[in-house]
Short mmCIF file of C-alpha atoms in Angstrom, two decimals:
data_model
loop_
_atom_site.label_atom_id
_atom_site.label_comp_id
_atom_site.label_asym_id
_atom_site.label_seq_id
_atom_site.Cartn_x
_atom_site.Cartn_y
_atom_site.Cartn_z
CA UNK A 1 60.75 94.93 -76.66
CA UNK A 2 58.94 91.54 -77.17
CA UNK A 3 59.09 88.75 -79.71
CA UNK A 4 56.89 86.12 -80.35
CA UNK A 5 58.92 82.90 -80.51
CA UNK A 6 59.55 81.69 -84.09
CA UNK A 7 61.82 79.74 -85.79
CA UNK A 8 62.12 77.98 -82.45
CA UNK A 9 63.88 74.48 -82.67
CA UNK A 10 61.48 71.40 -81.01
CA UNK A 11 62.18 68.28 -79.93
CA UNK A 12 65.63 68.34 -82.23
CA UNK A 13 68.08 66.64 -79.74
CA UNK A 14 68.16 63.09 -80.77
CA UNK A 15 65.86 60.87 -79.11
CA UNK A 16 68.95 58.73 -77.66
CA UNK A 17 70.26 62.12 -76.04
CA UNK A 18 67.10 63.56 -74.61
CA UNK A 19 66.13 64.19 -71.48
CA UNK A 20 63.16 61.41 -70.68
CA UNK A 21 60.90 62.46 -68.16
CA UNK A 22 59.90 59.43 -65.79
CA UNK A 23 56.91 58.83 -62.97
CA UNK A 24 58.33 57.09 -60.08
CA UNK A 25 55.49 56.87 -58.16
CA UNK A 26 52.02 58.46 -57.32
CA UNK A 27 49.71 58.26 -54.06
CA UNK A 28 45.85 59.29 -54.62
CA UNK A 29 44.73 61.49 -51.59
CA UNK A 30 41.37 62.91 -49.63
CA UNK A 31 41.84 66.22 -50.85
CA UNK A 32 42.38 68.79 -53.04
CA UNK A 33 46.37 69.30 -53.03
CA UNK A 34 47.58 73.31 -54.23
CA UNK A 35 50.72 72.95 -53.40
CA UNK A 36 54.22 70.10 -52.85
CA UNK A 37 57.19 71.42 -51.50
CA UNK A 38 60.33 69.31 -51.00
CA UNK A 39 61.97 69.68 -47.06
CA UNK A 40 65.75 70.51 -47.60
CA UNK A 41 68.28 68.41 -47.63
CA UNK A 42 65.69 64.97 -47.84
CA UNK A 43 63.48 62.11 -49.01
CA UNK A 44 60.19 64.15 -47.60
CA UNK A 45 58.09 66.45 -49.27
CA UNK A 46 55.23 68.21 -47.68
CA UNK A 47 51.59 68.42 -49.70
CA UNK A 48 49.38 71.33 -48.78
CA UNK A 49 45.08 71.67 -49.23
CA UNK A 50 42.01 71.31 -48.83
CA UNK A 51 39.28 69.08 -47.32
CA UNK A 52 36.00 68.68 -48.67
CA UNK A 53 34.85 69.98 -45.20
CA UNK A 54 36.90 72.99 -45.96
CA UNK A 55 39.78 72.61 -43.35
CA UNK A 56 43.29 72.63 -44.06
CA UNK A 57 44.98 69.56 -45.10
CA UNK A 58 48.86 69.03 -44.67
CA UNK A 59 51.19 65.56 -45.03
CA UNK A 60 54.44 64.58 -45.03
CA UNK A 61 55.51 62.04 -47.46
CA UNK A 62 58.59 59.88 -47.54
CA UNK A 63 60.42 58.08 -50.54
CA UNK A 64 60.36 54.43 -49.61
CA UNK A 65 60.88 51.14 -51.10
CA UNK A 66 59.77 52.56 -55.09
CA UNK A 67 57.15 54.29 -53.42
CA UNK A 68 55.58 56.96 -50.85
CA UNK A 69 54.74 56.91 -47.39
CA UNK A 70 52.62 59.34 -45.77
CA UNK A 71 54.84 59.85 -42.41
CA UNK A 72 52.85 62.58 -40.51
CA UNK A 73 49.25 64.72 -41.40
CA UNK A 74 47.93 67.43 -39.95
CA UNK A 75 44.32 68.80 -40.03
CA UNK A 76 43.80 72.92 -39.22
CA UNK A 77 40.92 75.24 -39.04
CA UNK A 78 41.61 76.76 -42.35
CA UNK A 79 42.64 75.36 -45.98
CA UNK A 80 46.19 75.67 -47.16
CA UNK A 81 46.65 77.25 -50.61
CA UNK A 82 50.47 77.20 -50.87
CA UNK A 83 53.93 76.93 -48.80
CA UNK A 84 57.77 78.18 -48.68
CA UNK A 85 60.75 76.87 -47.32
CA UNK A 86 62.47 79.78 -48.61
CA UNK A 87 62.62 81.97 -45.34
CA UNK A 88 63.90 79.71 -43.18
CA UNK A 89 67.55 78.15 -41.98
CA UNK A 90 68.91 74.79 -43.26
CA UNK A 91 68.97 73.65 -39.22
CA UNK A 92 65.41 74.66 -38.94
CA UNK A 93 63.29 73.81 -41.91
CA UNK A 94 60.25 76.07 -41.21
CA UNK A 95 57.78 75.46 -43.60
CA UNK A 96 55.80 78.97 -43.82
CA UNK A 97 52.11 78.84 -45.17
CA UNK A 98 49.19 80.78 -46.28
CA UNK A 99 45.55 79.97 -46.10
CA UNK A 100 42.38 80.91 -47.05
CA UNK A 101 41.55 82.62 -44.06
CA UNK A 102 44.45 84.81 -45.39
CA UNK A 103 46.63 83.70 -42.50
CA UNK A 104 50.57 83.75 -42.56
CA UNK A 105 52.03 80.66 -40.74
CA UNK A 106 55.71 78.99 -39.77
CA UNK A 107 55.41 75.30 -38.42
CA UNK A 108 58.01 73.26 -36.97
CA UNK A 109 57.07 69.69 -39.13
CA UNK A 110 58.28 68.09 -35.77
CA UNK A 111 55.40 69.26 -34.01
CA UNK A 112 52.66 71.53 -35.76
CA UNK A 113 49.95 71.94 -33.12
CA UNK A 114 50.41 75.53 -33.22
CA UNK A 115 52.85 77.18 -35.58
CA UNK A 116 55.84 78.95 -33.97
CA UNK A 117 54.90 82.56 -36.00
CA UNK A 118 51.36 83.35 -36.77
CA UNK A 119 49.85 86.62 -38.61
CA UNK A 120 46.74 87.92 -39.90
CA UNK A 121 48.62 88.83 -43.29
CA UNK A 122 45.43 89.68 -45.35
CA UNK A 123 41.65 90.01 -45.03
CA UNK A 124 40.84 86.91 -47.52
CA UNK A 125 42.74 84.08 -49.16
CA UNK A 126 46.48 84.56 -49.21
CA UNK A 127 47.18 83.00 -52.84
CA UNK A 128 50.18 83.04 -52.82
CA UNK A 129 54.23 83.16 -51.16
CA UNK A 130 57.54 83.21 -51.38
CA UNK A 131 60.84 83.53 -48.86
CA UNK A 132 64.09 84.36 -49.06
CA UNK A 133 66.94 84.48 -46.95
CA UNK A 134 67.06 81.09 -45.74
CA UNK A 135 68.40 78.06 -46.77
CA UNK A 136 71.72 79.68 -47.60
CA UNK A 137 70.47 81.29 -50.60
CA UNK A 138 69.82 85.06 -50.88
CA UNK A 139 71.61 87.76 -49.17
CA UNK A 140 69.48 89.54 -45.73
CA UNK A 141 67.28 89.06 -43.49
CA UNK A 142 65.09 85.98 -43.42
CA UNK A 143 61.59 87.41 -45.43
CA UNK A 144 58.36 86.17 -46.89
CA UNK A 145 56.09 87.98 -49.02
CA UNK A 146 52.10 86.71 -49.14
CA UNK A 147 50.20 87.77 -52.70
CA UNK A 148 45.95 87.78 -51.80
CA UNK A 149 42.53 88.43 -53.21
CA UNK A 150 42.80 91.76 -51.49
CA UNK A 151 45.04 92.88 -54.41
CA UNK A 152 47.98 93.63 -51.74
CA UNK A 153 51.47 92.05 -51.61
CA UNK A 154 53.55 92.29 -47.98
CA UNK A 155 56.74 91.43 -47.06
CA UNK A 156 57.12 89.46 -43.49
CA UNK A 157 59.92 89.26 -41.25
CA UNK A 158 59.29 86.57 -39.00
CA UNK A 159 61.51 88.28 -36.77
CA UNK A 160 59.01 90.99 -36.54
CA UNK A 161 55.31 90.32 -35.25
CA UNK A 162 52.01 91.55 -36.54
CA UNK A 163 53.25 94.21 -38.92
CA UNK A 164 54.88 93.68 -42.50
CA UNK A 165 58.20 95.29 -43.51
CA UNK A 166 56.77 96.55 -46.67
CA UNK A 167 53.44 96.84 -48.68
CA UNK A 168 52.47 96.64 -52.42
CA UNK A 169 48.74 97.81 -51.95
CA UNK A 170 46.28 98.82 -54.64
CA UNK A 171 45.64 102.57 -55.94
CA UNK A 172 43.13 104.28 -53.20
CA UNK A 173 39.99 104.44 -55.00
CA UNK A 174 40.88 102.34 -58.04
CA UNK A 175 40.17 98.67 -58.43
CA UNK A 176 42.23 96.03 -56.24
CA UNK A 177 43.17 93.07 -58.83
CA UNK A 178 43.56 89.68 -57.42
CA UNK A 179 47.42 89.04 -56.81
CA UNK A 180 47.83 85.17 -58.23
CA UNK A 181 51.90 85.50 -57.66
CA UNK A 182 54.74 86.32 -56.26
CA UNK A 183 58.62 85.44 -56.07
CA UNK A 184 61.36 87.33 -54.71
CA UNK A 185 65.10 88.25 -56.94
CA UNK A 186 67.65 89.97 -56.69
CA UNK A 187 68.93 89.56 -53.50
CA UNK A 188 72.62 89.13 -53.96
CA UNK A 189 73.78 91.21 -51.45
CA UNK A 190 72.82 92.09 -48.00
CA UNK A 191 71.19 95.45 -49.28
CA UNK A 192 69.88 94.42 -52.70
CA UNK A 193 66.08 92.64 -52.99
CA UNK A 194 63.03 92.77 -54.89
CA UNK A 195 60.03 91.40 -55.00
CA UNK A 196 57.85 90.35 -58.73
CA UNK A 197 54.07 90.01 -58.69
CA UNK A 198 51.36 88.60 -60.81
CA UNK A 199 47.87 89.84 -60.98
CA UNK A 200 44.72 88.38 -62.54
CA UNK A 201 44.24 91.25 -65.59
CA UNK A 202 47.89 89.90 -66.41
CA UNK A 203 49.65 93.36 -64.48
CA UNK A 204 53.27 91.86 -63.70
CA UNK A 205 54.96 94.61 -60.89
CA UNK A 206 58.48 94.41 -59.99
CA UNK A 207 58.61 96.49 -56.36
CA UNK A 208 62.37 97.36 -55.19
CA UNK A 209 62.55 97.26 -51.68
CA UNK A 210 65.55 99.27 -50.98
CA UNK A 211 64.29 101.77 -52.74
CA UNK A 212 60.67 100.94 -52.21
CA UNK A 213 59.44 101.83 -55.21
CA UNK A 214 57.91 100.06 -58.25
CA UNK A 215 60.58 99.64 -60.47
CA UNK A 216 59.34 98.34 -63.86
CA UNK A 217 55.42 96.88 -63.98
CA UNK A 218 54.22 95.21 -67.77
CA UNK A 219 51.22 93.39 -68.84
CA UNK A 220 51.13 89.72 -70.61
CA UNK A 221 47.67 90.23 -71.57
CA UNK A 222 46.27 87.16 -69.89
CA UNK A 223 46.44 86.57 -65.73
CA UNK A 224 49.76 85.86 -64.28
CA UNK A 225 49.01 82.43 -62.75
CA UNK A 226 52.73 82.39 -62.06
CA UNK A 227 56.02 84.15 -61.64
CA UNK A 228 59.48 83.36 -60.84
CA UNK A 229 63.25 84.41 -61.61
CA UNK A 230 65.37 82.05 -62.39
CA UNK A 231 67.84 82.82 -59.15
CA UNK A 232 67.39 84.80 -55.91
CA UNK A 233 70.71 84.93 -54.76
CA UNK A 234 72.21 86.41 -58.49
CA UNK A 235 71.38 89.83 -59.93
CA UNK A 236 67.97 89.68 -61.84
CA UNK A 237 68.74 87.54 -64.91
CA UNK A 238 65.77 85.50 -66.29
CA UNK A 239 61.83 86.46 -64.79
CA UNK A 240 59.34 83.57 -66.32
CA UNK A 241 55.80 84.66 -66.21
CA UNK A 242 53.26 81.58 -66.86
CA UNK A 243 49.71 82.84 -67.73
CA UNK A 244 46.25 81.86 -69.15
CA UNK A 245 45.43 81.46 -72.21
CA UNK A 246 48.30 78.93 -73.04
CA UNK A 247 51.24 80.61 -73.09
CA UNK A 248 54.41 81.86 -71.07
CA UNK A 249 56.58 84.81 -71.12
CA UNK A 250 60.60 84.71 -70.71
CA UNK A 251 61.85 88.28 -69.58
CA UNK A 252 65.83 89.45 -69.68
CA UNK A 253 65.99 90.92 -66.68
CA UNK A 254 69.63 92.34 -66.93
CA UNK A 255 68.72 95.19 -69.34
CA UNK A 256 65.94 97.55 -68.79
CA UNK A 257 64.71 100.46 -71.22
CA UNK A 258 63.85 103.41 -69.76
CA UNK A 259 60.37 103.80 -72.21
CA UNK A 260 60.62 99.90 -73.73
CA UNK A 261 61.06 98.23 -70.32
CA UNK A 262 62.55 94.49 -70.04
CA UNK A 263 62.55 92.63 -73.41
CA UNK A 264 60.76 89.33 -73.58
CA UNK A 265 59.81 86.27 -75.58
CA UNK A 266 56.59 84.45 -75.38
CA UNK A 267 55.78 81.03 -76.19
CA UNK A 268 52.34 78.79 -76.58
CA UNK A 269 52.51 76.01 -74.55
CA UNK A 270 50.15 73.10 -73.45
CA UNK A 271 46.93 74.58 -75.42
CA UNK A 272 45.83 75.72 -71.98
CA UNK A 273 46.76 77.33 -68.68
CA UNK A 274 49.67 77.35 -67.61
CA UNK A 275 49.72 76.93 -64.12
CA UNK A 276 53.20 77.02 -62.75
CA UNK A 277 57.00 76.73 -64.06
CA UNK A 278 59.95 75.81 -62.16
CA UNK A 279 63.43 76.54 -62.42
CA UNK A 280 65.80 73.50 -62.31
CA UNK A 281 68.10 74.45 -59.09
CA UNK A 282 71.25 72.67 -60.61
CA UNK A 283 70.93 74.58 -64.04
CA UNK A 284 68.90 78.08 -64.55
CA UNK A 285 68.80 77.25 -68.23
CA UNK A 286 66.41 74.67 -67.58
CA UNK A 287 62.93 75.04 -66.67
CA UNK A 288 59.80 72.83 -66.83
CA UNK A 289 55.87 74.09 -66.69
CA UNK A 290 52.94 72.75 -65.90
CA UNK A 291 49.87 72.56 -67.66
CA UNK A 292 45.95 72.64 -67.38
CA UNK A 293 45.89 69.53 -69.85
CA UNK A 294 48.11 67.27 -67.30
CA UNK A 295 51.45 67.49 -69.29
CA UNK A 296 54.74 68.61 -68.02
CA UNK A 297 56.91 70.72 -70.46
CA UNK A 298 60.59 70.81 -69.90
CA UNK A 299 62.18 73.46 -71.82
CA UNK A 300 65.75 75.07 -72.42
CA UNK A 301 67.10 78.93 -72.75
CA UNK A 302 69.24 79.69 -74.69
CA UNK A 303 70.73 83.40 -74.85
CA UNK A 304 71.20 85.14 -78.15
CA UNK A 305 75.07 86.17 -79.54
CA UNK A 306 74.51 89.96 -78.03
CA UNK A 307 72.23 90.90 -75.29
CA UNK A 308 72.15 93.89 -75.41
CA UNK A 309 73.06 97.02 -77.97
CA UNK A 310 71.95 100.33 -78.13
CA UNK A 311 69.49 102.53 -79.59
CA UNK A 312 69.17 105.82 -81.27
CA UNK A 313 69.60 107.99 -78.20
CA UNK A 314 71.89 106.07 -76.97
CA UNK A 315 69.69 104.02 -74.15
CA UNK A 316 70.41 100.11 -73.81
CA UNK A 317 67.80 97.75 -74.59
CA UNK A 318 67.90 93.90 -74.25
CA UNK A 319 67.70 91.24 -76.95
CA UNK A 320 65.77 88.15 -75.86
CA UNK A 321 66.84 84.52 -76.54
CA UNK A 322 65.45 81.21 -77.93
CA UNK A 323 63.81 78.76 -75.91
CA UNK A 324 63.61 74.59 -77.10
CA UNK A 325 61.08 71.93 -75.88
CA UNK A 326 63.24 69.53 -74.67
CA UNK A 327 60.48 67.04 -73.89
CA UNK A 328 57.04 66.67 -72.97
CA UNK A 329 55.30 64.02 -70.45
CA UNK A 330 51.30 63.35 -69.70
CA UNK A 331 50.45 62.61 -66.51
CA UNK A 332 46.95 63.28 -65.44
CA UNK A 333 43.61 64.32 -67.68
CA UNK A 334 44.00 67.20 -64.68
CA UNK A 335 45.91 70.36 -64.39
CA UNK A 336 49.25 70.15 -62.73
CA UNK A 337 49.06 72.88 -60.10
CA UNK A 338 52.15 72.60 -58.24
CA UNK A 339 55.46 71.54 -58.83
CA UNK A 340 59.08 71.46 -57.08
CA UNK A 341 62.34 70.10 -58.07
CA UNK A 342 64.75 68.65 -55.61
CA UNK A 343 67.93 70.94 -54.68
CA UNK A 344 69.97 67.64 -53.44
CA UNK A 345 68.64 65.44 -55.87
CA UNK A 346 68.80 66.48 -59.85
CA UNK A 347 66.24 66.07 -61.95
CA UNK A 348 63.67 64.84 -58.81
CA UNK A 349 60.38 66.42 -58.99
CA UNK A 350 57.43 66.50 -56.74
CA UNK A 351 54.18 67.64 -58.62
CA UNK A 352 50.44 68.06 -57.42
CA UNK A 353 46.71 67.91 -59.72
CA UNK A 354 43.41 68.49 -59.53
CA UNK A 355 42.75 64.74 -60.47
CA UNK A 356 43.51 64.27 -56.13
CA UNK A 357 46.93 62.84 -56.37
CA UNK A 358 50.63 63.53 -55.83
CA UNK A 359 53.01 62.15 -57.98
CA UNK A 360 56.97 62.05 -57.67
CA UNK A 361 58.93 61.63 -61.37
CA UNK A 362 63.11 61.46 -62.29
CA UNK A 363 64.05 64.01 -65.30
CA UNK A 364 67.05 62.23 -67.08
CA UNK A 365 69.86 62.82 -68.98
CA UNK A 366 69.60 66.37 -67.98
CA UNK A 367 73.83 65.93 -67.45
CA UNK A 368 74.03 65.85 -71.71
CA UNK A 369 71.96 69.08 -72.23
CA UNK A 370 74.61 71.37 -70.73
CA UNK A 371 75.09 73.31 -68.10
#
């Protein structure tokens, strides 16, 4: 079941009541960033890349004064493509990476000469990860799942050395698509998790692994540059897929069809790729994306009267909702590639480009949308 988004309401709020989105400040930097992850519970963020020499770049920044402060760098053999906080405690704050030497790494920020877990996760670039588990949210054991070139997705547990948990790999024989995503749901128990990935011929795979099996896999006809569900720690709900070819898909995870699958609504946005979309962690009816031409998008979800009914033989399907553009921002002639919002701070937002810069902006108002 999928809908193409019409009759959608834009930009109707009045302008008094709107959400404004703000830049705080920006700091221009030495390398290509792919990723900016906020450390829990604080003023820091961490900014993960690449130097034009090819090694890995990563900084800590600090809010200071109106502006940022670069309070510790790091330079390692291998580039960083992206980073998680996800697997590890709120005493800890492990930041666990992947490279392009498809390495899996945990660092202590305090002191990250060596990282306190290291793992040959994949044979080339691990593009991307997730964890879950930590930071009081999710049910189970700490975990992190790495997406790569290889066309593979594994689960890590930290705990554990040198050998994953579990293991999406390609069809023996058939053709291994490039993994671009990965996010892990559904993990509101102690038993209960899954893990959602997107590949570059736009294959989105949802792998249960309790039951570890594939449970429902669609296409959204352009590569999945991102994926994410709109809570870990809650039954699957809301599973935004962000793709080429300007546009994202909203899935209703709550319902699935035994022949129709997961409804879904899809919406243009930006007039180009877009690159990632975020969640707001104080309110998983908001969600803002990030686009090839520089803008930010900050949109709403809004679920229809029914969400669900039945059909002929009596199997439920889902009925997908409306989404409203809330406001948009410009803020670089490059694509945003990375974005985070603040868990202790609403409406804070860390964001990375390819035009070499970091930039930290305030969402407002977001108190007179509704929760």
């Amino acid at each position: 079941v999928s809908t193409q988004s019409t009759g959608r309401r834009h930009l109707l709020m009045d302008a008094t009541d709107r959400p404004q989105i703000i830049e705080h400040c920006n700091k221009s930097l030495t390398y290509v960033v792919y990723d900016t992850r906020w450390i829990p519970s604080s003023a820091r963020f961490v900014t993960l890349g690449c130097h034009a020499r090819g090694t890995g770049a990563l900084q800590i920044m600090e809010l200071k004064k109106g502006g940022v402060e670069v309070v510790h760098e790091s330079e390692k053999h291998a580039a960083f493509k992206c980073g998680t906080f996800g697997a590890s405690s709120m005493a800890e704050r492990h930041l666990a990476t992947g490279d392009f030497d498809g390495r899996l790494s945990v660092w202590d920020l305090e002191r990250t000469e060596m990282p306190v877990y290291s793992v040959k996760a994949h044979d080339v670039i691990v593009n991307a990860i997730d964890g879950c588990g930590g930071l009081n949210i999710g049910s189970g054991a700490p975990e992190i799942v790495t997406g790569s070139r290889d066309g593979t997705v594994r689960v890590w547990d930290p705990r554990q050395r040198d050998t994953p948990v579990a293991a999406l790999e390609p069809e023996e024989g058939g053709p291994a698509r490039d993994c671009w995503s990965v996010a892990f749901g559904n993990s509101y128990n102690a038993e209960e998790r899954c893990v959602v990935a997107g590949f570059d011929n736009g294959d989105v795979k949802l792998f249960d692994l309790r039951m570890n099996e594939i449970r429902w896999e669609g296409n959204v006809s352009n590569g999945a540059c991102w994926v994410e569900f709109d809570r870990k720690n809650i039954e699957m709900n809301k599973l935004l897929a962000c793709t080429l070819e300007s546009r994202f898909r909203m899935y209703d995870c709550r319902t699935l069809h035994p022949t129709k699958g997961f409804c879904s609504l899809t919406e243009q946005a930006h007039k180009s790729t877009v690159w990632c979309g975020r969640f707001l962690p104080q309110n998983r009816d908001l969600f803002a994306t990030g686009g090839g031409n520089g803008n930010i998008n900050l949109y709403k979800y809004s679920y229809p009267s029914q969400r669900k009914m039945k059909d002929e033989h009596g199997y439920e399907y889902g009925i997908p909702g409306t989404v409203e553009l809330l406001q948009t921002k410009n803020f670089s002639t490059q694509p945003i590639c990375s974005m985070d919002f603040s868990a202790d701070k609403e409406g804070l937002v860390v964001m990375g480009s390819f035009d070499q810069s970091v930039r930290v902006a305030v969402v407002t108002k977001l108190d007179q949308v509704g929760k």
